Coordinates of C-alpha atoms (C1' of nucleotides) in Angstrom, one line a residue:
Chain A
M1 CA 100.1 -51.3 -238.6
S2 CA 97.4 -48.9 -239.5
E3 CA 98.0 -45.2 -239.1
N4 CA 94.6 -45.1 -237.3
N5 CA 96.0 -47.3 -234.6
Q6 CA 95.4 -44.9 -231.7
E7 CA 96.9 -45.2 -228.3
I8 CA 94.5 -46.9 -226.0
I9 CA 93.4 -44.6 -223.3
V10 CA 94.4 -46.0 -219.9
D11 CA 92.0 -44.4 -217.5
E12 CA 92.2 -46.8 -214.6
N13 CA 92.4 -46.3 -210.8
R14 CA 92.2 -48.3 -207.6
L15 CA 88.4 -48.4 -207.6
I16 CA 88.3 -49.9 -211.0
A17 CA 91.0 -52.4 -210.1
E18 CA 88.9 -53.5 -207.1
R19 CA 85.9 -54.1 -209.3
R20 CA 88.0 -56.0 -211.9
Q21 CA 89.0 -58.3 -209.0
K22 CA 85.4 -58.8 -208.1
L23 CA 84.6 -59.5 -211.7
A24 CA 87.4 -62.1 -211.9
K25 CA 86.0 -63.8 -208.9
L26 CA 82.5 -63.8 -210.4
R27 CA 83.9 -65.4 -213.6
E28 CA 85.1 -68.3 -211.5
N29 CA 81.5 -69.0 -210.4
G30 CA 79.9 -68.6 -213.8
N31 CA 79.2 -65.9 -216.4
P32 CA 78.9 -62.4 -214.9
F33 CA 77.2 -61.2 -218.1
P34 CA 74.3 -63.7 -218.5
N35 CA 71.6 -63.2 -221.0
D36 CA 68.9 -65.5 -219.8
F37 CA 67.2 -63.2 -217.3
K38 CA 64.0 -61.7 -218.9
P39 CA 62.3 -58.9 -217.0
K40 CA 58.5 -59.0 -217.2
D41 CA 57.6 -55.7 -215.6
Y42 CA 58.5 -52.0 -215.7
S43 CA 58.8 -49.9 -212.6
D44 CA 56.4 -47.2 -213.7
E45 CA 53.7 -49.8 -214.6
L46 CA 54.1 -51.5 -211.2
H47 CA 53.7 -48.1 -209.5
A48 CA 50.7 -47.2 -211.6
K49 CA 48.9 -50.5 -211.0
Y50 CA 49.7 -51.3 -207.4
N51 CA 50.5 -48.1 -205.5
Q52 CA 46.8 -47.9 -204.7
F53 CA 46.8 -51.0 -202.5
S54 CA 47.6 -51.0 -198.8
K55 CA 50.4 -53.0 -197.2
E56 CA 47.9 -55.6 -196.0
E57 CA 46.0 -55.8 -199.4
L58 CA 49.3 -56.4 -201.2
A59 CA 50.4 -59.0 -198.7
E60 CA 47.1 -60.9 -199.3
K61 CA 47.3 -60.7 -203.1
S62 CA 50.9 -61.9 -203.3
I63 CA 51.6 -60.4 -206.7
G64 CA 54.7 -61.5 -208.5
A65 CA 57.1 -59.1 -210.2
V66 CA 60.2 -59.5 -212.3
I67 CA 62.4 -56.5 -213.1
A68 CA 65.8 -55.7 -214.3
G69 CA 67.7 -52.4 -213.8
R70 CA 70.7 -50.6 -212.6
M71 CA 71.3 -50.4 -208.9
M72 CA 71.5 -46.7 -208.0
L73 CA 71.2 -46.9 -204.2
K74 CA 71.9 -49.6 -201.7
R75 CA 71.2 -49.7 -198.0
V76 CA 72.5 -52.9 -196.3
M77 CA 71.5 -53.7 -192.8
G78 CA 72.5 -56.9 -190.9
K79 CA 70.3 -59.5 -192.4
A80 CA 68.3 -57.4 -194.9
A81 CA 68.9 -54.6 -197.4
F82 CA 67.1 -52.2 -199.6
A83 CA 68.2 -51.4 -203.2
T84 CA 66.8 -48.8 -205.6
L85 CA 66.8 -50.0 -209.2
N86 CA 66.5 -47.8 -212.3
D87 CA 64.9 -49.3 -215.3
A88 CA 64.0 -47.5 -218.6
K89 CA 60.8 -46.2 -217.2
G90 CA 61.6 -45.1 -213.7
K91 CA 62.7 -46.6 -210.4
I92 CA 61.6 -49.1 -207.9
Q93 CA 62.8 -50.3 -204.5
A94 CA 63.7 -53.9 -203.7
Y95 CA 63.7 -55.5 -200.3
I96 CA 66.4 -58.1 -200.0
S97 CA 66.4 -60.3 -197.0
K98 CA 68.8 -63.1 -196.2
E99 CA 65.8 -65.1 -195.1
K100 CA 64.2 -65.1 -198.5
I101 CA 67.2 -65.3 -200.8
G102 CA 69.5 -67.4 -198.8
E103 CA 72.8 -66.8 -197.1
D104 CA 75.1 -67.2 -200.2
T105 CA 73.1 -64.9 -202.4
Y106 CA 72.8 -62.3 -199.7
E107 CA 76.6 -62.4 -199.2
S108 CA 77.1 -61.9 -202.9
F109 CA 74.6 -59.1 -203.0
K110 CA 76.4 -57.3 -200.3
H111 CA 79.4 -57.0 -202.6
Y112 CA 77.5 -55.9 -205.6
D113 CA 78.3 -52.3 -206.5
L114 CA 76.2 -49.2 -207.3
G115 CA 75.9 -49.3 -211.1
D116 CA 75.7 -53.0 -211.4
I117 CA 72.7 -54.2 -213.4
L118 CA 70.6 -56.6 -211.5
G119 CA 67.6 -58.9 -212.2
I120 CA 65.2 -59.2 -209.3
S121 CA 62.1 -61.3 -208.9
G122 CA 59.8 -61.5 -206.0
T123 CA 56.5 -60.4 -204.7
L124 CA 55.1 -56.9 -204.3
M125 CA 55.0 -55.4 -200.8
K126 CA 54.7 -52.1 -199.1
T127 CA 57.2 -50.9 -196.5
K128 CA 56.0 -49.4 -193.3
T129 CA 56.3 -45.9 -194.8
G130 CA 54.1 -47.1 -197.7
E131 CA 56.7 -47.4 -200.5
L132 CA 55.9 -50.1 -203.1
S133 CA 58.8 -52.5 -203.2
I134 CA 59.7 -55.9 -204.5
D135 CA 60.3 -58.5 -201.7
A136 CA 63.0 -60.4 -203.5
T137 CA 63.1 -64.1 -203.8
E138 CA 65.8 -64.0 -206.5
V139 CA 68.6 -61.5 -207.1
R140 CA 71.0 -62.0 -210.0
L141 CA 73.9 -59.9 -211.3
I142 CA 73.2 -59.4 -215.0
S143 CA 76.0 -57.0 -215.9
K144 CA 79.0 -56.0 -213.8
N145 CA 79.8 -52.3 -213.5
L146 CA 83.5 -51.5 -213.4
R147 CA 83.4 -47.8 -213.2
P148 CA 82.1 -46.0 -210.1
L149 CA 79.0 -43.9 -210.8
P150 CA 79.0 -40.1 -210.0
E151 CA 77.9 -39.1 -206.5
K152 CA 74.4 -40.4 -205.7
F153 CA 73.1 -37.1 -204.3
H154 CA 74.8 -34.3 -206.3
G155 CA 74.9 -36.4 -209.5
L156 CA 77.0 -35.4 -212.4
S157 CA 77.2 -31.7 -213.0
D158 CA 80.4 -31.3 -214.9
M159 CA 79.0 -30.1 -218.3
E160 CA 82.0 -31.4 -220.2
Q161 CA 81.6 -34.9 -218.9
R162 CA 77.8 -34.8 -219.4
Y163 CA 78.3 -34.0 -223.1
R164 CA 81.3 -36.2 -223.8
Q165 CA 79.9 -39.2 -221.8
R166 CA 76.2 -38.7 -222.4
Y167 CA 75.5 -42.3 -221.3
L168 CA 76.6 -41.3 -217.8
D169 CA 74.4 -38.2 -217.9
L170 CA 71.5 -40.4 -218.9
I171 CA 72.1 -42.9 -216.1
I172 CA 72.4 -40.2 -213.5
N173 CA 70.3 -37.2 -214.5
D174 CA 66.5 -37.9 -214.8
T175 CA 65.9 -34.5 -216.4
S176 CA 68.4 -35.2 -219.2
K177 CA 66.6 -38.5 -220.0
E178 CA 63.3 -36.7 -220.0
T179 CA 64.6 -34.0 -222.4
F180 CA 65.5 -36.6 -224.9
I181 CA 62.3 -38.6 -224.5
K182 CA 60.5 -35.3 -225.2
R183 CA 62.6 -34.7 -228.2
S184 CA 61.6 -38.0 -229.6
K185 CA 57.9 -37.3 -228.9
I186 CA 58.1 -33.9 -230.6
I187 CA 59.5 -35.4 -233.8
Q188 CA 56.9 -38.2 -233.7
V189 CA 54.0 -35.8 -233.4
I190 CA 55.3 -33.7 -236.2
R191 CA 55.6 -36.8 -238.4
D192 CA 52.2 -38.0 -237.5
T193 CA 50.6 -34.6 -238.1
L194 CA 52.0 -34.3 -241.6
V195 CA 51.4 -37.9 -242.6
N196 CA 47.8 -37.5 -241.5
Q197 CA 47.6 -34.6 -243.9
D198 CA 48.7 -36.7 -246.8
Y199 CA 52.4 -35.7 -246.7
L200 CA 55.0 -38.1 -247.8
E201 CA 58.2 -38.5 -245.8
V202 CA 61.2 -38.6 -248.1
E203 CA 65.0 -38.7 -248.0
T204 CA 67.2 -36.6 -250.3
P205 CA 71.0 -36.5 -250.6
M206 CA 73.2 -35.5 -247.7
M207 CA 76.1 -35.1 -250.0
H208 CA 75.7 -32.4 -252.7
T209 CA 77.8 -31.7 -255.7
I210 CA 76.6 -28.1 -255.5
P211 CA 75.9 -26.8 -252.0
G212 CA 72.5 -25.0 -252.1
G213 CA 69.2 -24.2 -250.4
A214 CA 70.6 -21.8 -247.8
T215 CA 73.2 -19.0 -247.5
A216 CA 75.8 -20.8 -245.4
K217 CA 79.3 -22.2 -245.6
P218 CA 79.4 -25.9 -246.3
F219 CA 81.7 -28.7 -245.1
V220 CA 83.7 -30.2 -248.0
T221 CA 84.6 -33.8 -248.4
H222 CA 86.1 -35.8 -251.3
H223 CA 84.8 -38.7 -253.4
N224 CA 87.9 -40.8 -254.1
A225 CA 86.6 -42.9 -257.0
L226 CA 85.2 -39.9 -258.8
D227 CA 88.0 -37.7 -257.6
M228 CA 85.7 -34.8 -257.0
P229 CA 84.7 -32.6 -254.1
L230 CA 81.3 -33.2 -252.4
F231 CA 79.6 -30.9 -250.0
L232 CA 77.6 -31.9 -246.9
R233 CA 74.2 -30.3 -247.4
V234 CA 73.4 -27.0 -245.8
A235 CA 69.7 -27.6 -246.6
P236 CA 67.6 -30.1 -248.5
E237 CA 65.4 -27.4 -250.1
L238 CA 66.4 -27.7 -253.8
Y239 CA 66.0 -31.4 -253.8
L240 CA 62.7 -31.4 -252.1
K241 CA 61.4 -28.9 -254.6
R242 CA 62.6 -31.1 -257.4
L243 CA 60.3 -33.7 -255.9
I244 CA 57.5 -31.2 -256.1
V245 CA 58.3 -30.7 -259.8
G246 CA 58.1 -34.5 -260.0
G247 CA 54.5 -34.3 -258.8
L248 CA 54.8 -35.7 -255.2
N249 CA 52.7 -32.7 -254.1
R250 CA 53.3 -32.8 -250.4
V251 CA 56.7 -33.9 -249.0
F252 CA 58.7 -33.5 -245.9
E253 CA 62.1 -34.5 -244.6
I254 CA 63.4 -34.5 -241.0
N255 CA 67.1 -34.8 -241.1
R256 CA 70.5 -33.3 -240.5
N257 CA 72.0 -30.2 -242.1
F258 CA 75.6 -29.2 -241.8
R259 CA 77.0 -25.7 -241.6
N260 CA 80.6 -24.8 -241.3
E261 CA 80.2 -22.1 -238.7
G262 CA 81.2 -21.4 -235.1
L263 CA 79.9 -23.3 -232.1
S264 CA 77.6 -21.6 -229.5
A265 CA 74.8 -22.3 -227.2
R266 CA 72.5 -22.0 -230.2
H267 CA 74.7 -23.5 -233.0
N268 CA 76.0 -27.1 -233.5
P269 CA 77.7 -27.8 -236.8
E270 CA 75.2 -30.6 -237.5
F271 CA 71.6 -29.8 -236.6
T272 CA 68.2 -31.2 -237.4
M273 CA 65.6 -29.5 -239.5
I274 CA 62.3 -30.4 -240.9
E275 CA 61.5 -29.0 -244.3
L276 CA 58.2 -29.4 -245.9
Y277 CA 56.7 -28.4 -249.2
E278 CA 53.1 -28.3 -250.3
S279 CA 51.9 -27.7 -253.8
Y280 CA 49.2 -25.1 -254.4
A281 CA 49.9 -23.6 -251.0
D282 CA 51.4 -20.2 -250.2
Y283 CA 53.1 -18.7 -247.2
N284 CA 49.8 -18.1 -245.4
R285 CA 49.1 -21.8 -245.4
M286 CA 52.7 -22.4 -244.2
M287 CA 52.1 -20.0 -241.2
E288 CA 49.0 -22.0 -240.3
I289 CA 50.8 -25.3 -240.4
T290 CA 53.7 -23.8 -238.4
E291 CA 51.3 -22.9 -235.7
E292 CA 49.7 -26.3 -235.8
L293 CA 53.1 -28.1 -235.6
V294 CA 54.4 -25.9 -232.8
R295 CA 51.2 -26.4 -230.7
S296 CA 51.0 -30.1 -231.2
S297 CA 54.7 -30.4 -230.3
A298 CA 54.0 -28.5 -227.1
K299 CA 51.1 -30.7 -226.2
A300 CA 53.1 -33.8 -226.9
S301 CA 56.0 -32.7 -224.8
V302 CA 55.0 -30.1 -222.2
G303 CA 51.4 -31.1 -222.1
S304 CA 50.3 -27.5 -222.2
L305 CA 50.4 -24.4 -224.4
V306 CA 51.5 -22.2 -221.6
F307 CA 54.9 -23.0 -220.0
E308 CA 58.1 -21.4 -218.8
Y309 CA 61.3 -20.9 -220.7
Q310 CA 64.3 -19.9 -218.6
G311 CA 62.0 -18.5 -215.9
K312 CA 59.7 -16.5 -218.2
E313 CA 56.2 -17.5 -219.4
V314 CA 55.7 -18.5 -223.1
N315 CA 52.1 -18.6 -224.3
L316 CA 51.2 -20.4 -227.5
E317 CA 47.4 -20.2 -227.0
N318 CA 46.6 -17.2 -229.1
S319 CA 47.2 -17.2 -232.8
F320 CA 50.7 -15.9 -233.4
D321 CA 51.3 -12.3 -234.1
R322 CA 52.0 -11.4 -237.7
L323 CA 54.0 -8.2 -238.3
T324 CA 56.0 -6.9 -241.2
I325 CA 59.6 -6.0 -240.4
V326 CA 58.7 -2.3 -240.2
E327 CA 55.7 -2.9 -238.0
A328 CA 57.7 -5.0 -235.7
I329 CA 60.5 -2.4 -235.4
L330 CA 57.9 0.3 -234.6
K331 CA 56.0 -1.9 -232.1
Y332 CA 59.1 -2.8 -230.1
N333 CA 61.0 0.5 -230.5
T334 CA 58.4 3.2 -229.8
H335 CA 60.8 6.0 -230.1
L336 CA 61.2 5.3 -233.8
T337 CA 58.9 6.7 -236.5
I338 CA 57.8 5.3 -239.9
E339 CA 59.5 8.3 -241.6
Q340 CA 62.8 7.4 -240.0
L341 CA 62.4 3.7 -241.1
N342 CA 62.0 4.9 -244.7
D343 CA 65.1 7.0 -244.5
K344 CA 68.2 5.1 -245.7
E345 CA 70.6 7.5 -244.1
F346 CA 68.8 7.3 -240.8
L347 CA 68.8 3.5 -240.9
K348 CA 72.5 3.4 -241.7
A349 CA 73.4 5.7 -238.9
E350 CA 71.2 3.7 -236.4
I351 CA 72.7 0.4 -237.5
K352 CA 76.2 1.8 -237.2
K353 CA 75.4 3.0 -233.7
L354 CA 74.3 -0.5 -232.7
T355 CA 77.0 -2.6 -234.5
R356 CA 79.8 -0.1 -234.9
E357 CA 79.9 -1.1 -238.5
V358 CA 78.8 0.7 -241.6
P359 CA 76.2 -1.3 -243.5
K360 CA 77.4 -2.4 -247.0
T361 CA 74.0 -2.3 -248.6
D362 CA 72.0 0.5 -250.1
S363 CA 68.7 -1.4 -250.2
L364 CA 66.0 0.1 -248.0
A365 CA 64.5 -3.3 -247.3
V366 CA 67.8 -4.8 -246.3
L367 CA 68.6 -1.9 -244.1
Q368 CA 65.3 -2.3 -242.4
L369 CA 66.0 -6.0 -241.9
Q370 CA 69.4 -5.3 -240.4
L371 CA 68.0 -2.8 -238.0
F372 CA 65.3 -5.4 -237.1
E373 CA 68.0 -7.9 -236.3
E374 CA 69.7 -5.5 -234.0
N375 CA 67.0 -3.9 -232.1
T376 CA 63.8 -6.0 -232.3
E377 CA 64.4 -9.7 -232.9
G378 CA 65.7 -10.3 -229.4
Q379 CA 62.5 -8.8 -227.9
L380 CA 60.1 -11.2 -229.7
W381 CA 59.3 -13.5 -226.7
N382 CA 55.9 -14.9 -227.5
P383 CA 55.7 -16.4 -231.0
T384 CA 55.6 -13.8 -233.8
F385 CA 55.7 -14.1 -237.5
I386 CA 57.8 -11.5 -239.2
L387 CA 56.8 -10.9 -242.8
D388 CA 58.1 -9.0 -245.9
H389 CA 61.7 -10.1 -246.3
P390 CA 63.8 -8.3 -248.8
M391 CA 64.3 -9.8 -252.3
E392 CA 68.1 -9.6 -251.9
T393 CA 68.2 -11.9 -248.9
S394 CA 65.6 -14.4 -250.1
P395 CA 66.9 -15.8 -253.4
L396 CA 64.5 -18.8 -253.4
A397 CA 61.3 -17.0 -252.4
R398 CA 58.5 -15.7 -254.6
Q399 CA 58.4 -12.0 -255.1
S400 CA 55.4 -10.1 -253.6
D401 CA 52.7 -9.5 -256.2
T402 CA 52.3 -6.0 -254.9
N403 CA 55.8 -4.8 -253.9
P404 CA 58.7 -6.0 -256.0
A405 CA 61.2 -5.1 -253.3
I406 CA 60.0 -7.9 -250.9
T407 CA 59.1 -11.5 -251.0
E408 CA 56.2 -13.6 -249.7
R409 CA 58.3 -14.9 -246.8
F410 CA 58.1 -15.2 -243.0
E411 CA 60.3 -16.1 -240.1
L412 CA 58.9 -17.2 -236.8
F413 CA 60.5 -15.8 -233.7
V414 CA 60.0 -17.2 -230.2
V415 CA 62.0 -16.3 -227.0
G416 CA 64.0 -13.9 -229.1
R417 CA 65.2 -16.6 -231.5
E418 CA 64.4 -17.6 -235.0
L419 CA 62.5 -20.9 -234.9
A420 CA 61.1 -21.3 -238.4
N421 CA 61.3 -19.9 -241.9
G422 CA 58.9 -20.2 -244.8
Y423 CA 57.8 -18.8 -248.0
S424 CA 55.8 -19.0 -251.1
E425 CA 58.3 -20.7 -253.4
L426 CA 59.8 -19.1 -256.4
N427 CA 58.6 -21.3 -259.3
D428 CA 59.4 -18.9 -262.2
P429 CA 62.5 -20.5 -263.8
E430 CA 63.7 -17.3 -265.5
D431 CA 63.3 -15.3 -262.3
Q432 CA 65.1 -18.0 -260.4
A433 CA 68.0 -18.0 -262.9
A434 CA 68.3 -14.3 -262.6
R435 CA 68.4 -14.6 -258.8
F436 CA 71.1 -17.3 -258.9
K437 CA 73.2 -15.0 -261.2
Q438 CA 72.8 -12.3 -258.6
Q439 CA 74.1 -14.7 -255.9
V440 CA 77.0 -15.7 -258.1
E441 CA 78.0 -12.0 -258.5
Q442 CA 77.9 -11.6 -254.7
K443 CA 80.0 -14.7 -254.3
D444 CA 82.5 -13.3 -256.8
A445 CA 82.5 -10.1 -254.8
G446 CA 83.7 -12.1 -251.8
D447 CA 80.5 -13.2 -250.0
E448 CA 81.4 -16.8 -249.0
E449 CA 77.9 -17.6 -248.0
A450 CA 76.2 -16.6 -251.3
M451 CA 74.6 -19.4 -253.3
H452 CA 75.9 -21.3 -256.4
Y453 CA 74.1 -21.4 -259.7
D454 CA 72.4 -24.7 -259.8
A455 CA 71.6 -25.4 -263.5
D456 CA 69.8 -28.7 -262.9
Y457 CA 67.5 -27.0 -260.5
I458 CA 66.7 -24.4 -263.1
R459 CA 66.1 -27.1 -265.6
A460 CA 63.7 -28.8 -263.2
L461 CA 61.8 -25.5 -262.8
E462 CA 61.6 -25.2 -266.5
Y463 CA 59.5 -28.4 -266.6
G464 CA 57.1 -26.5 -264.5
M465 CA 56.7 -26.5 -260.7
P466 CA 53.2 -25.8 -259.3
P467 CA 52.9 -22.8 -257.0
T468 CA 54.1 -24.2 -253.7
G469 CA 54.5 -23.2 -250.1
G470 CA 57.6 -24.3 -248.2
L471 CA 58.6 -24.3 -244.5
G472 CA 61.6 -25.2 -242.4
I473 CA 61.6 -25.6 -238.6
G474 CA 64.7 -26.0 -236.5
I475 CA 64.0 -29.1 -234.5
D476 CA 66.8 -28.5 -232.0
R477 CA 65.6 -25.0 -231.2
L478 CA 62.0 -26.2 -230.9
V479 CA 63.1 -28.9 -228.5
M480 CA 65.1 -26.3 -226.5
L481 CA 62.0 -24.2 -226.2
L482 CA 59.8 -27.0 -225.1
T483 CA 62.3 -28.6 -222.7
D484 CA 63.4 -25.3 -221.1
S485 CA 67.0 -26.0 -222.3
A486 CA 69.4 -23.0 -222.4
S487 CA 71.9 -24.7 -224.8
I488 CA 71.5 -26.6 -228.0
R489 CA 74.0 -29.1 -226.5
D490 CA 71.3 -30.1 -224.0
V491 CA 69.0 -31.4 -226.7
I492 CA 71.6 -33.2 -228.9
F493 CA 72.8 -36.5 -227.5
F494 CA 76.4 -36.0 -228.7
P495 CA 77.0 -32.4 -229.4
H496 CA 80.2 -31.5 -231.2
M497 CA 83.2 -31.1 -228.9
R498 CA 86.9 -30.6 -229.4
P499 CA 88.7 -34.0 -229.0
E500 CA 89.8 -34.7 -225.5
Chain B
rG1 C1' 88.6 -14.4 -233.2
rG2 C1' 88.0 -11.2 -228.3
rA3 C1' 86.7 -10.9 -223.0
rG4 C1' 85.4 -13.1 -218.3
rC5 C1' 85.0 -17.5 -215.3
rG6 C1' 86.5 -22.5 -214.4
rG7 C1' 89.8 -27.4 -214.5
rU8 C1' 92.1 -30.2 -206.9
rA9 C1' 90.4 -38.0 -204.9
rG10 C1' 85.8 -42.0 -209.1
rC11 C1' 81.8 -37.9 -208.1
rU12 C1' 80.3 -33.0 -205.6
rC13 C1' 83.3 -29.4 -203.6
rA14 C1' 86.8 -26.7 -199.8
rG15 C1' 91.8 -25.0 -199.6
rC16 C1' 94.5 -20.1 -203.3
rC17 C1' 97.8 -12.6 -200.2
rG18 C1' 103.5 -19.3 -200.9
rG19 C1' 105.4 -23.7 -196.1
rU20 C1' 104.4 -30.4 -200.7
rA21 C1' 96.4 -31.2 -199.6
rG22 C1' 91.0 -31.7 -196.9
rA23 C1' 85.5 -32.9 -196.3
rG24 C1' 81.1 -35.5 -197.9
rC25 C1' 79.5 -39.4 -201.0
rA26 C1' 81.5 -43.8 -203.4
rG27 C1' 85.2 -47.9 -202.1
rC28 C1' 87.4 -51.4 -198.3
rG29 C1' 86.7 -53.8 -193.0
rG30 C1' 83.1 -54.2 -188.9
rA31 C1' 77.9 -53.5 -186.3
rC32 C1' 72.7 -53.4 -187.6
rU33 C1' 65.9 -57.6 -190.4
rU34 C1' 61.6 -51.8 -192.9
rU35 C1' 65.8 -48.3 -195.1
rU36 C1' 64.6 -43.6 -198.1
rA37 C1' 71.2 -39.2 -199.7
rA38 C1' 69.9 -45.2 -194.0
rU39 C1' 72.9 -44.9 -189.5
rC40 C1' 77.3 -45.9 -186.3
rC41 C1' 82.8 -47.2 -185.8
rG42 C1' 87.4 -47.8 -188.4
rU43 C1' 90.1 -47.1 -193.0
rU44 C1' 92.3 -46.8 -198.3
rG45 C1' 92.6 -43.2 -202.1
rG46 C1' 96.0 -37.3 -205.2
rU47 C1' 101.0 -36.2 -212.0
rC48 C1' 96.2 -30.1 -207.5
rA49 C1' 94.7 -29.9 -216.5
rU50 C1' 99.8 -29.6 -219.0
rG51 C1' 104.6 -27.1 -219.6
rA52 C1' 107.9 -23.4 -218.2
rG53 C1' 109.2 -19.4 -214.8
rU54 C1' 109.8 -16.6 -210.0
rU55 C1' 111.2 -18.6 -205.0
rC56 C1' 115.0 -21.8 -200.1
rG57 C1' 109.9 -23.6 -201.0
rA58 C1' 104.2 -23.3 -205.7
rA59 C1' 97.5 -26.3 -205.7
rU60 C1' 98.4 -21.1 -204.3
rC61 C1' 102.2 -16.0 -207.8
rU62 C1' 103.7 -15.1 -213.5
rC63 C1' 103.6 -16.7 -218.6
rA64 C1' 102.3 -20.1 -222.4
rU65 C1' 99.3 -24.2 -224.0
rC66 C1' 95.0 -27.6 -223.8
rC67 C1' 89.8 -28.5 -222.4
rG68 C1' 85.0 -26.6 -220.8
rC69 C1' 81.2 -22.7 -219.7
rU70 C1' 79.1 -17.7 -220.5
rC71 C1' 79.0 -13.3 -223.2
rC72 C1' 80.5 -10.5 -227.5
rA73 C1' 82.1 -10.5 -232.9

RNA sequence: GGAGCGGUAGCUCAGCCGGUAGAGCAGCGGACUUUUAAUCCGUUGGUCAUGAGUUCGAAUCUCAUCCGCUCCA
């Protein structure tokens, strides 16, 4: 016996037992799961093509239709019935009369359950209230449902069940299905936009021997044959830049990252990022492409550059604000002055007031960043690029040519949340080696999130990496924004949950 | 990790200052040939998250645990 041999969950009740009996009866009369019914039409196309015709016109045309879908509503009268079927594209009503389908089939149909998957062929008609319907000449059970669906009017609202049994959520809640269709469209338009600009989509390792590319705690796993630890990647950055060294020039990867942190409405341990790198570009070019990708995503999903997020308007029409950290603090906290923001002691006191913790750093730029995170970031509703990140917190970014304390880096904030992060890449191998050493010192001093020294990455840079711009966008957060979703769990099919 | 809220029929919910549980939908049986959450009549269905405690008696009060949501760190 395998140790994985789990106890089979018995989750049966009378309703399911009744349906199992129905199924047993169906088996006596043939296969209740046939695979020879082939739908020819989709509900949305039928509506699009034929809604325009009147009841009389449709009757005259006698247009055939063949659809398959899940029965969601059923209204049986004496000798005729209506059923609402959901297919992948929408829903359509069928009119089922004993007269047309015969007594036996009608009797069988009366015992079909909500949730059964049916195949229906017939001719298109309109009811007296004008609803396009299929006047059935054939009704077949294609797949028997054994578990009663959630309530037809209130649907499924229990969040836990919606996340754990997403299939049910998708069956019942149209908005959930729409959200995931939008997610797919967003990823598709990003992919198309980049490929059209000569970008190459690539795949790099998900399992790293040295975790790198971001300051975050990794998940650890173990390779048995090699008897060594492996780390699920926290970011693909260092591998993608190796490809830039290799001369691929423009690359991107849309894939999962894994970070060993807490769960929240904005954090799932695995999440999807796009990272892209472009040779001979800098962070200004990266800001341009960020705007382009966010706008095209909005058009592909929302259909507009102006929309609501959680009841408040977001406007992507104007070019996004660009503010340095200090400028942003001053703009959104008008009681503060530039003198105060250049005063380390003032900053420390202010941060302590907001967080009740004394900042550990003595760097002016880092103190400014910490204050920004506390009192400004949450206020950035319409898209805003924040520039001039401190050296210390940007170990892979190119130092500013004019101010050695800061880097050529930006973060994009929308609806008070970080959405994207980009910079001019650090391509000086000696500078990068020094930065890695600094990170290692921080790690030795107890900072679990500090980076490791990646000697092969330094070796790659020593072969020469062209000046490069790089960008990462959190896909889940972008989808949240464009689908008006409050939680990251609403845009990930199967968000991480504790076991039942 | 902390705080608050929640977990009652398949689903959506009521019941909660103690007296062993209700509705609607779904299901089952019946009526009904144009319904739209169809309607009408009848009817089945419960480990009240789990465990302990208080009590003559606990869905209800107390404690612990599990799961979820929200906020904070």
